Amino acid sequence: MLMEYMILAAMWLFGFIGFILFIPHKDRRKGILAAIMFQAFIWLCDMPSFKFGLLSAPVRLFPKATDLTVTINYFFYPVLFAIFYVHWNAKNNRWFRLTYFCIWISVITIYDNILEIYTDLIKYGSLNWFGMWIYIGILFYISLICCNWFYKEKPPIKSYVGGTNED
């Protein structure tokens, strides 16, 4: 049980440090919006996942049973998505972006799978590691689409101020 609390504390610590170090100051607002967007989608998708038995969080002592859910859904994975999103437009090469996306999804899935195997924090129901990879990929993709839609460049407003001086 102590190891699990240390893992949760490390997730909070690395989340704060990662947000500060890996998101430039000028992109902090963009990172915060990306994190909030990801939080919304992960909560929306977790409700049916827990309802239909794809994922489960073992109930230990209340309120300690919610520690991982709060840590992952409210903070750690949204911060990882914020770091991902801020650096998403680094290169306009399609293959670079696809590779970047797959690497992020794979690393998060491996981390989640390690948590599932070696701790009692989360258990996959009928979902295997590849299903979790697809699940996290869908979450990232939907959040990416919504953030891109929100931050799209708008054409400057063309308005005519004043009137014409026709004598």
Coordinates of N, CA and C in Angstrom, one line a residue:
M1 N 0.8 -1.2 0.0 CA 0.0 0.0 0.0 C 0.9 1.3 0.0
L2 N 2.0 1.2 0.7 CA 2.9 2.4 0.7 C 3.5 2.6 -0.7
M3 N 3.8 1.6 -1.4 CA 4.3 1.8 -2.8 C 3.3 2.5 -3.7
E4 N 2.0 2.1 -3.5 CA 1.0 2.8 -4.3 C 0.9 4.3 -4.0
Y5 N 1.0 4.6 -2.8 CA 0.9 6.0 -2.4 C 2.2 6.8 -2.9
M6 N 3.3 6.1 -2.9 CA 4.5 6.7 -3.5 C 4.4 6.9 -5.0
I7 N 3.8 6.0 -5.7 CA 3.5 6.1 -7.1 C 2.6 7.3 -7.4
L8 N 1.5 7.4 -6.6 CA 0.6 8.5 -6.8 C 1.3 9.9 -6.5
A9 N 2.1 9.9 -5.5 CA 2.8 11.1 -5.1 C 3.8 11.5 -6.3
A10 N 4.4 10.5 -6.8 CA 5.4 10.7 -7.9 C 4.6 11.2 -9.2
M11 N 3.4 10.7 -9.4 CA 2.6 11.2 -10.5 C 2.3 12.6 -10.4
W12 N 1.9 13.1 -9.2 CA 1.6 14.5 -8.9 C 2.9 15.3 -9.1
L13 N 4.0 14.9 -8.5 CA 5.2 15.6 -8.6 C 5.7 15.8 -10.0
F14 N 5.8 14.6 -10.7 CA 6.2 14.7 -12.1 C 5.3 15.5 -13.0
G15 N 4.0 15.4 -12.7 CA 3.0 16.2 -13.4 C 3.3 17.7 -13.3
F16 N 3.5 18.2 -12.1 CA 3.7 19.6 -11.8 C 5.1 20.0 -12.5
I17 N 6.1 19.2 -12.3 CA 7.4 19.5 -12.8 C 7.4 19.5 -14.4
G18 N 6.7 18.5 -14.9 CA 6.6 18.4 -16.4 C 5.8 19.6 -17.0
F19 N 4.7 20.0 -16.3 CA 4.0 21.1 -16.8 C 4.8 22.4 -16.8
I20 N 5.6 22.6 -15.8 CA 6.4 23.8 -15.7 C 7.6 23.7 -16.6
L21 N 8.3 22.6 -16.7 CA 9.5 22.5 -17.6 C 9.2 22.3 -19.1
F22 N 8.2 21.5 -19.4 CA 8.0 21.2 -20.8 C 7.0 22.0 -21.6
I23 N 6.3 22.9 -20.9 CA 5.4 23.8 -21.6 C 6.0 25.2 -21.4
P24 N 6.3 25.8 -22.6 CA 6.9 27.2 -22.5 C 5.9 28.1 -21.9
H25 N 6.4 29.2 -21.3 CA 5.5 30.1 -20.6 C 4.5 30.8 -21.5
K26 N 4.8 31.0 -22.7 CA 3.9 31.6 -23.7 C 2.8 30.7 -24.1
D27 N 2.9 29.4 -23.9 CA 1.9 28.4 -24.2 C 1.2 27.8 -23.0
R28 N 1.3 28.4 -21.9 CA 0.7 27.9 -20.7 C -0.9 27.9 -20.8
R29 N -1.4 28.9 -21.3 CA -2.9 29.0 -21.5 C -3.3 27.9 -22.4
K30 N -2.6 27.7 -23.5 CA -2.9 26.6 -24.4 C -2.8 25.2 -23.7
G31 N -1.8 25.1 -22.9 CA -1.6 23.8 -22.2 C -2.8 23.6 -21.2
I32 N -3.2 24.6 -20.5 CA -4.3 24.5 -19.5 C -5.5 24.2 -20.2
L33 N -5.8 24.8 -21.3 CA -7.1 24.4 -22.1 C -7.0 23.0 -22.6
A34 N -5.8 22.6 -23.1 CA -5.7 21.2 -23.5 C -5.9 20.2 -22.4
A35 N -5.4 20.5 -21.2 CA -5.6 19.6 -20.1 C -7.1 19.6 -19.7
I36 N -7.7 20.7 -19.7 CA -9.2 20.7 -19.3 C -10.0 20.0 -20.3
M37 N -9.6 20.1 -21.6 CA -10.3 19.4 -22.7 C -10.2 17.9 -22.5
F38 N -9.0 17.5 -22.2 CA -8.7 16.1 -22.1 C -9.4 15.5 -20.8
Q39 N -9.5 16.3 -19.8 CA -10.2 15.9 -18.6 C -11.7 15.6 -18.9
A40 N -12.3 16.5 -19.7 CA -13.7 16.3 -20.0 C -13.9 15.1 -20.8
F41 N -13.1 14.8 -21.8 CA -13.3 13.6 -22.6 C -12.9 12.3 -21.8
I42 N -11.9 12.4 -20.9 CA -11.6 11.1 -20.2 C -12.7 10.8 -19.2
W43 N -13.3 11.8 -18.6 CA -14.4 11.5 -17.7 C -15.6 11.0 -18.5
L44 N -15.9 11.6 -19.6 CA -17.0 11.2 -20.4 C -16.8 9.8 -20.9
C45 N -15.6 9.4 -21.3 CA -15.4 8.0 -21.7 C -15.2 7.0 -20.6
D46 N -14.8 7.4 -19.4 CA -14.6 6.5 -18.3 C -15.9 6.0 -17.7
M47 N -17.0 6.9 -17.8 CA -18.3 6.5 -17.3 C -18.8 5.2 -17.9
P48 N -18.9 5.1 -19.3 CA -19.3 3.8 -19.9 C -18.3 2.7 -19.7
S49 N -17.0 3.1 -19.6 CA -16.0 2.0 -19.5 C -16.1 1.3 -18.1
F50 N -16.4 2.1 -17.1 CA -16.6 1.5 -15.8 C -18.0 0.8 -15.7
K51 N -18.9 1.4 -16.3 CA -20.3 0.8 -16.3 C -20.4 -0.5 -17.0
F52 N -19.7 -0.7 -18.1 CA -19.7 -1.9 -18.9 C -18.6 -2.9 -18.5
G53 N -17.8 -2.6 -17.5 CA -16.8 -3.5 -17.1 C -15.5 -3.6 -17.9
L54 N -15.2 -2.6 -18.7 CA -13.9 -2.5 -19.4 C -12.8 -2.2 -18.5
L55 N -13.0 -1.3 -17.5 CA -12.0 -0.9 -16.5 C -12.7 -1.0 -15.2
S56 N -11.9 -1.2 -14.1 CA -12.4 -1.1 -12.8 C -11.3 -0.7 -11.9
A57 N -11.7 0.1 -10.9 CA -10.8 0.5 -9.8 C -11.2 -0.2 -8.6
P58 N -10.3 -1.1 -8.1 CA -10.6 -1.9 -6.9 C -10.9 -1.0 -5.7
V59 N -12.0 -1.3 -5.1 CA -12.4 -0.5 -3.9 C -11.7 -1.1 -2.7
R60 N -10.9 -0.2 -2.1 CA -10.2 -0.5 -0.9 C -10.9 0.2 0.2
L61 N -10.2 1.0 0.9 CA -10.8 1.8 2.0 C -11.3 3.2 1.4
F62 N -12.5 3.5 1.7 CA -13.0 4.8 1.2 C -12.4 5.9 2.1
P63 N -11.9 7.0 1.7 CA -11.9 7.6 0.3 C -10.7 7.2 -0.5
K64 N -9.9 6.4 0.0 CA -8.6 6.1 -0.7 C -8.8 5.4 -2.0
A65 N -10.0 4.8 -2.3 CA -10.3 4.1 -3.5 C -10.3 5.1 -4.7
T66 N -10.5 6.3 -4.5 CA -10.6 7.3 -5.6 C -9.2 8.0 -5.9
D67 N -8.2 7.7 -5.2 CA -6.9 8.4 -5.3 C -6.4 8.3 -6.8
L68 N -6.4 7.1 -7.3 CA -5.8 6.9 -8.7 C -6.7 7.6 -9.7
T69 N -8.0 7.4 -9.6 CA -8.9 8.1 -10.5 C -8.7 9.6 -10.6
V70 N -8.6 10.2 -9.4 CA -8.5 11.6 -9.3 C -7.1 12.0 -9.9
T71 N -6.1 11.2 -9.5 CA -4.7 11.5 -10.0 C -4.6 11.4 -11.5
I72 N -5.1 10.3 -12.1 CA -5.0 10.1 -13.5 C -6.0 11.0 -14.3
N73 N -7.2 11.0 -13.9 CA -8.2 11.7 -14.7 C -8.2 13.2 -14.6
Y74 N -7.9 13.7 -13.4 CA -7.9 15.1 -13.2 C -6.5 15.8 -13.4
F75 N -5.5 15.0 -13.3 CA -4.2 15.6 -13.4 C -3.2 15.0 -14.3
F76 N -2.7 13.8 -14.1 CA -1.6 13.3 -14.7 C -1.7 13.1 -16.2
Y77 N -2.7 12.4 -16.7 CA -2.9 12.2 -18.1 C -3.3 13.5 -18.8
P78 N -4.1 14.4 -18.2 CA -4.3 15.7 -18.8 C -3.1 16.5 -19.0
V79 N -2.2 16.4 -18.0 CA -0.9 17.2 -18.1 C -0.1 16.6 -19.3
L80 N 0.0 15.3 -19.4 CA 0.7 14.6 -20.5 C 0.1 15.0 -21.8
F81 N -1.2 15.1 -21.9 CA -1.8 15.5 -23.1 C -1.5 17.0 -23.4
A82 N -1.5 17.8 -22.4 CA -1.1 19.2 -22.6 C 0.3 19.4 -23.1
I83 N 1.2 18.6 -22.6 CA 2.6 18.6 -23.1 C 2.6 18.2 -24.6
F84 N 1.9 17.1 -24.8 CA 1.8 16.6 -26.2 C 1.2 17.6 -27.1
Y85 N 0.1 18.3 -26.7 CA -0.5 19.2 -27.6 C 0.3 20.5 -27.9
V86 N 1.0 21.0 -26.9 CA 1.8 22.2 -27.1 C 2.9 21.9 -28.1
H87 N 3.4 20.8 -28.1 CA 4.5 20.4 -29.0 C 4.1 19.8 -30.3
W88 N 2.8 19.6 -30.5 CA 2.2 18.9 -31.6 C 2.6 19.6 -32.9
N89 N 2.6 20.9 -33.0 CA 2.8 21.7 -34.2 C 4.3 22.0 -34.4
A90 N 5.2 21.2 -33.8 CA 6.6 21.5 -34.0 C 7.1 21.3 -35.4
K91 N 6.6 20.3 -36.1 CA 6.9 20.1 -37.5 C 5.6 19.8 -38.2
N92 N 5.6 20.2 -39.5 CA 4.4 20.0 -40.3 C 4.5 18.7 -41.1
N93 N 5.5 17.9 -40.8 CA 5.6 16.6 -41.5 C 4.6 15.6 -41.0
R94 N 3.8 15.1 -41.9 CA 2.7 14.1 -41.5 C 3.2 12.9 -40.8
W95 N 4.4 12.3 -41.3 CA 4.9 11.1 -40.7 C 5.5 11.4 -39.4
F96 N 6.1 12.6 -39.2 CA 6.6 12.9 -37.9 C 5.4 13.0 -36.9
R97 N 4.3 13.6 -37.3 CA 3.2 13.8 -36.4 C 2.6 12.4 -36.0
L98 N 2.5 11.5 -37.0 CA 2.0 10.2 -36.8 C 2.9 9.4 -35.8
T99 N 4.2 9.5 -36.0 CA 5.1 8.8 -35.2 C 5.1 9.4 -33.8
Y100 N 5.0 10.7 -33.7 CA 4.9 11.4 -32.4 C 3.7 11.0 -31.6
F101 N 2.5 10.9 -32.3 CA 1.3 10.5 -31.7 C 1.4 9.0 -31.2
C102 N 1.9 8.1 -32.1 CA 2.0 6.7 -31.7 C 2.9 6.5 -30.5
I103 N 4.0 7.2 -30.5 CA 5.0 7.1 -29.4 C 4.3 7.5 -28.1
W104 N 3.7 8.7 -28.1 CA 3.0 9.1 -26.8 C 2.0 8.1 -26.4
I105 N 1.1 7.6 -27.3 CA 0.1 6.7 -26.9 C 0.7 5.4 -26.4
S106 N 1.8 4.9 -27.0 CA 2.4 3.7 -26.6 C 3.1 3.8 -25.2
V107 N 3.7 4.9 -25.0 CA 4.4 5.1 -23.7 C 3.3 5.2 -22.5
I108 N 2.3 5.9 -22.8 CA 1.2 6.0 -21.8 C 0.5 4.7 -21.5
T109 N 0.3 3.9 -22.6 CA -0.3 2.6 -22.5 C 0.7 1.7 -21.7
I110 N 1.9 1.7 -22.0 CA 2.9 0.9 -21.3 C 2.9 1.2 -19.8
Y111 N 2.9 2.5 -19.5 CA 2.8 3.0 -18.1 C 1.5 2.5 -17.4
D112 N 0.4 2.6 -18.1 CA -0.9 2.2 -17.6 C -0.9 0.7 -17.4
N113 N -0.3 -0.1 -18.3 CA -0.3 -1.5 -18.2 C 0.6 -2.0 -17.0
I114 N 1.7 -1.3 -16.8 CA 2.6 -1.6 -15.6 C 1.9 -1.3 -14.3
L115 N 1.1 -0.2 -14.3 CA 0.3 0.1 -13.1 C -0.7 -1.0 -12.9
E116 N -1.3 -1.5 -13.9 CA -2.3 -2.6 -13.8 C -1.7 -3.9 -13.3
I117 N -0.5 -4.2 -13.8 CA 0.1 -5.5 -13.5 C 0.7 -5.5 -12.1
Y118 N 1.4 -4.5 -11.7 CA 2.2 -4.5 -10.5 C 1.6 -3.8 -9.3
T119 N 0.5 -3.2 -9.5 CA -0.2 -2.5 -8.3 C -1.6 -2.9 -8.3
D120 N -2.3 -2.6 -7.2 CA -3.7 -2.8 -7.0 C -4.5 -1.5 -7.3
L121 N -3.9 -0.6 -8.0 CA -4.6 0.7 -8.2 C -5.7 0.6 -9.3
I122 N -5.5 -0.2 -10.3 CA -6.5 -0.3 -11.4 C -6.4 -1.7 -11.9
K123 N -7.5 -2.2 -12.4 CA -7.6 -3.5 -13.0 C -8.4 -3.3 -14.4
Y124 N -7.9 -4.0 -15.4 CA -8.6 -4.0 -16.6 C -9.6 -5.1 -16.5
G125 N -10.8 -4.8 -16.9 CA -11.9 -5.8 -16.9 C -11.7 -6.7 -18.2
S126 N -12.5 -6.4 -19.2 CA -12.4 -7.2 -20.4 C -11.5 -6.5 -21.4
L127 N -10.7 -5.6 -21.0 CA -9.9 -4.8 -21.9 C -8.4 -5.3 -21.7
N128 N -7.8 -5.5 -22.8 CA -6.3 -5.9 -22.8 C -5.5 -4.7 -23.1
W129 N -4.2 -4.9 -23.2 CA -3.3 -3.7 -23.4 C -3.5 -3.0 -24.8
F130 N -3.9 -3.8 -25.8 CA -4.1 -3.2 -27.1 C -5.4 -2.4 -27.1
G131 N -6.4 -2.9 -26.4 CA -7.7 -2.2 -26.2 C -7.4 -0.8 -25.5
M132 N -6.5 -0.9 -24.5 CA -6.2 0.3 -23.8 C -5.4 1.3 -24.7
W133 N -4.6 0.8 -25.5 CA -3.9 1.6 -26.5 C -4.9 2.3 -27.4
I134 N -5.9 1.6 -27.9 CA -6.9 2.2 -28.8 C -7.7 3.2 -28.0
Y135 N -8.0 2.9 -26.7 CA -8.8 3.8 -25.9 C -8.1 5.1 -25.6
I136 N -6.8 5.0 -25.3 CA -6.1 6.2 -25.0 C -5.9 7.0 -26.3
G137 N -5.6 6.3 -27.4 CA -5.5 6.9 -28.7 C -6.7 7.7 -29.1
I138 N -7.9 7.1 -28.9 CA -9.2 7.8 -29.2 C -9.3 9.1 -28.3
L139 N -9.0 8.9 -27.0 CA -9.1 10.1 -26.2 C -8.1 11.2 -26.6
F140 N -6.9 10.9 -27.0 CA -6.0 11.9 -27.5 C -6.4 12.5 -28.8
Y141 N -6.9 11.6 -29.7 CA -7.4 12.1 -31.0 C -8.6 13.1 -30.9
I142 N -9.6 12.7 -30.1 CA -10.7 13.5 -30.0 C -10.3 14.9 -29.3
S143 N -9.5 14.8 -28.3 CA -9.1 16.0 -27.6 C -8.2 16.9 -28.5
L144 N -7.4 16.3 -29.3 CA -6.6 17.0 -30.3 C -7.5 17.7 -31.3
I145 N -8.5 17.0 -31.8 CA -9.4 17.7 -32.8 C -10.1 18.9 -32.2
C146 N -10.6 18.7 -30.9 CA -11.3 19.8 -30.3 C -10.4 21.0 -30.0
C147 N -9.2 20.7 -29.5 CA -8.2 21.8 -29.3 C -7.8 22.5 -30.5
N148 N -7.6 21.7 -31.6 CA -7.3 22.3 -32.9 C -8.4 23.2 -33.4
W149 N -9.6 22.7 -33.2 CA -10.8 23.5 -33.6 C -10.8 24.8 -32.8
F150 N -10.6 24.8 -31.5 CA -10.6 25.9 -30.7 C -9.5 27.0 -31.0
Y151 N -8.3 26.5 -31.4 CA -7.2 27.4 -31.6 C -7.0 27.6 -33.1
K152 N -8.0 27.4 -33.9 CA -7.7 27.6 -35.4 C -7.6 29.1 -35.6
E153 N -6.8 29.4 -36.6 CA -6.5 30.8 -36.9 C -7.7 31.4 -37.6
K154 N -8.1 32.5 -37.1 CA -9.3 33.2 -37.6 C -8.8 34.4 -38.5
P155 N -9.5 34.6 -39.6 CA -9.1 35.7 -40.4 C -9.4 37.0 -39.7
P156 N -8.5 38.0 -40.0 CA -8.7 39.3 -39.3 C -10.1 39.9 -39.7
I157 N -10.7 40.5 -38.8 CA -12.0 41.1 -39.0 C -11.8 42.3 -40.0
K158 N -12.5 42.3 -41.0 CA -12.4 43.4 -42.0 C -13.6 44.3 -41.8
S159 N -13.4 45.4 -41.2 CA -14.5 46.3 -40.9 C -14.0 47.7 -41.3
Y160 N -15.0 48.4 -41.8 CA -14.7 49.8 -42.2 C -15.1 50.7 -41.1
V161 N -14.2 51.4 -40.5 CA -14.5 52.3 -39.4 C -14.5 53.7 -40.0
G162 N -15.6 54.4 -39.7 CA -15.7 55.7 -40.2 C -16.5 55.7 -41.5
G163 N -16.7 56.8 -42.1 CA -17.5 56.9 -43.3 C -16.6 57.5 -44.4
T164 N -17.3 57.7 -45.6 CA -16.6 58.3 -46.7 C -16.9 59.8 -46.7
N165 N -16.0 60.5 -47.2 CA -16.2 62.0 -47.3 C -16.6 62.3 -48.7
E166 N -17.8 62.1 -49.0 CA -18.3 62.5 -50.3 C -18.9 63.8 -50.2
D167 N -18.4 64.8 -50.9 CA -19.0 66.2 -50.9 C -20.0 66.3 -52.0

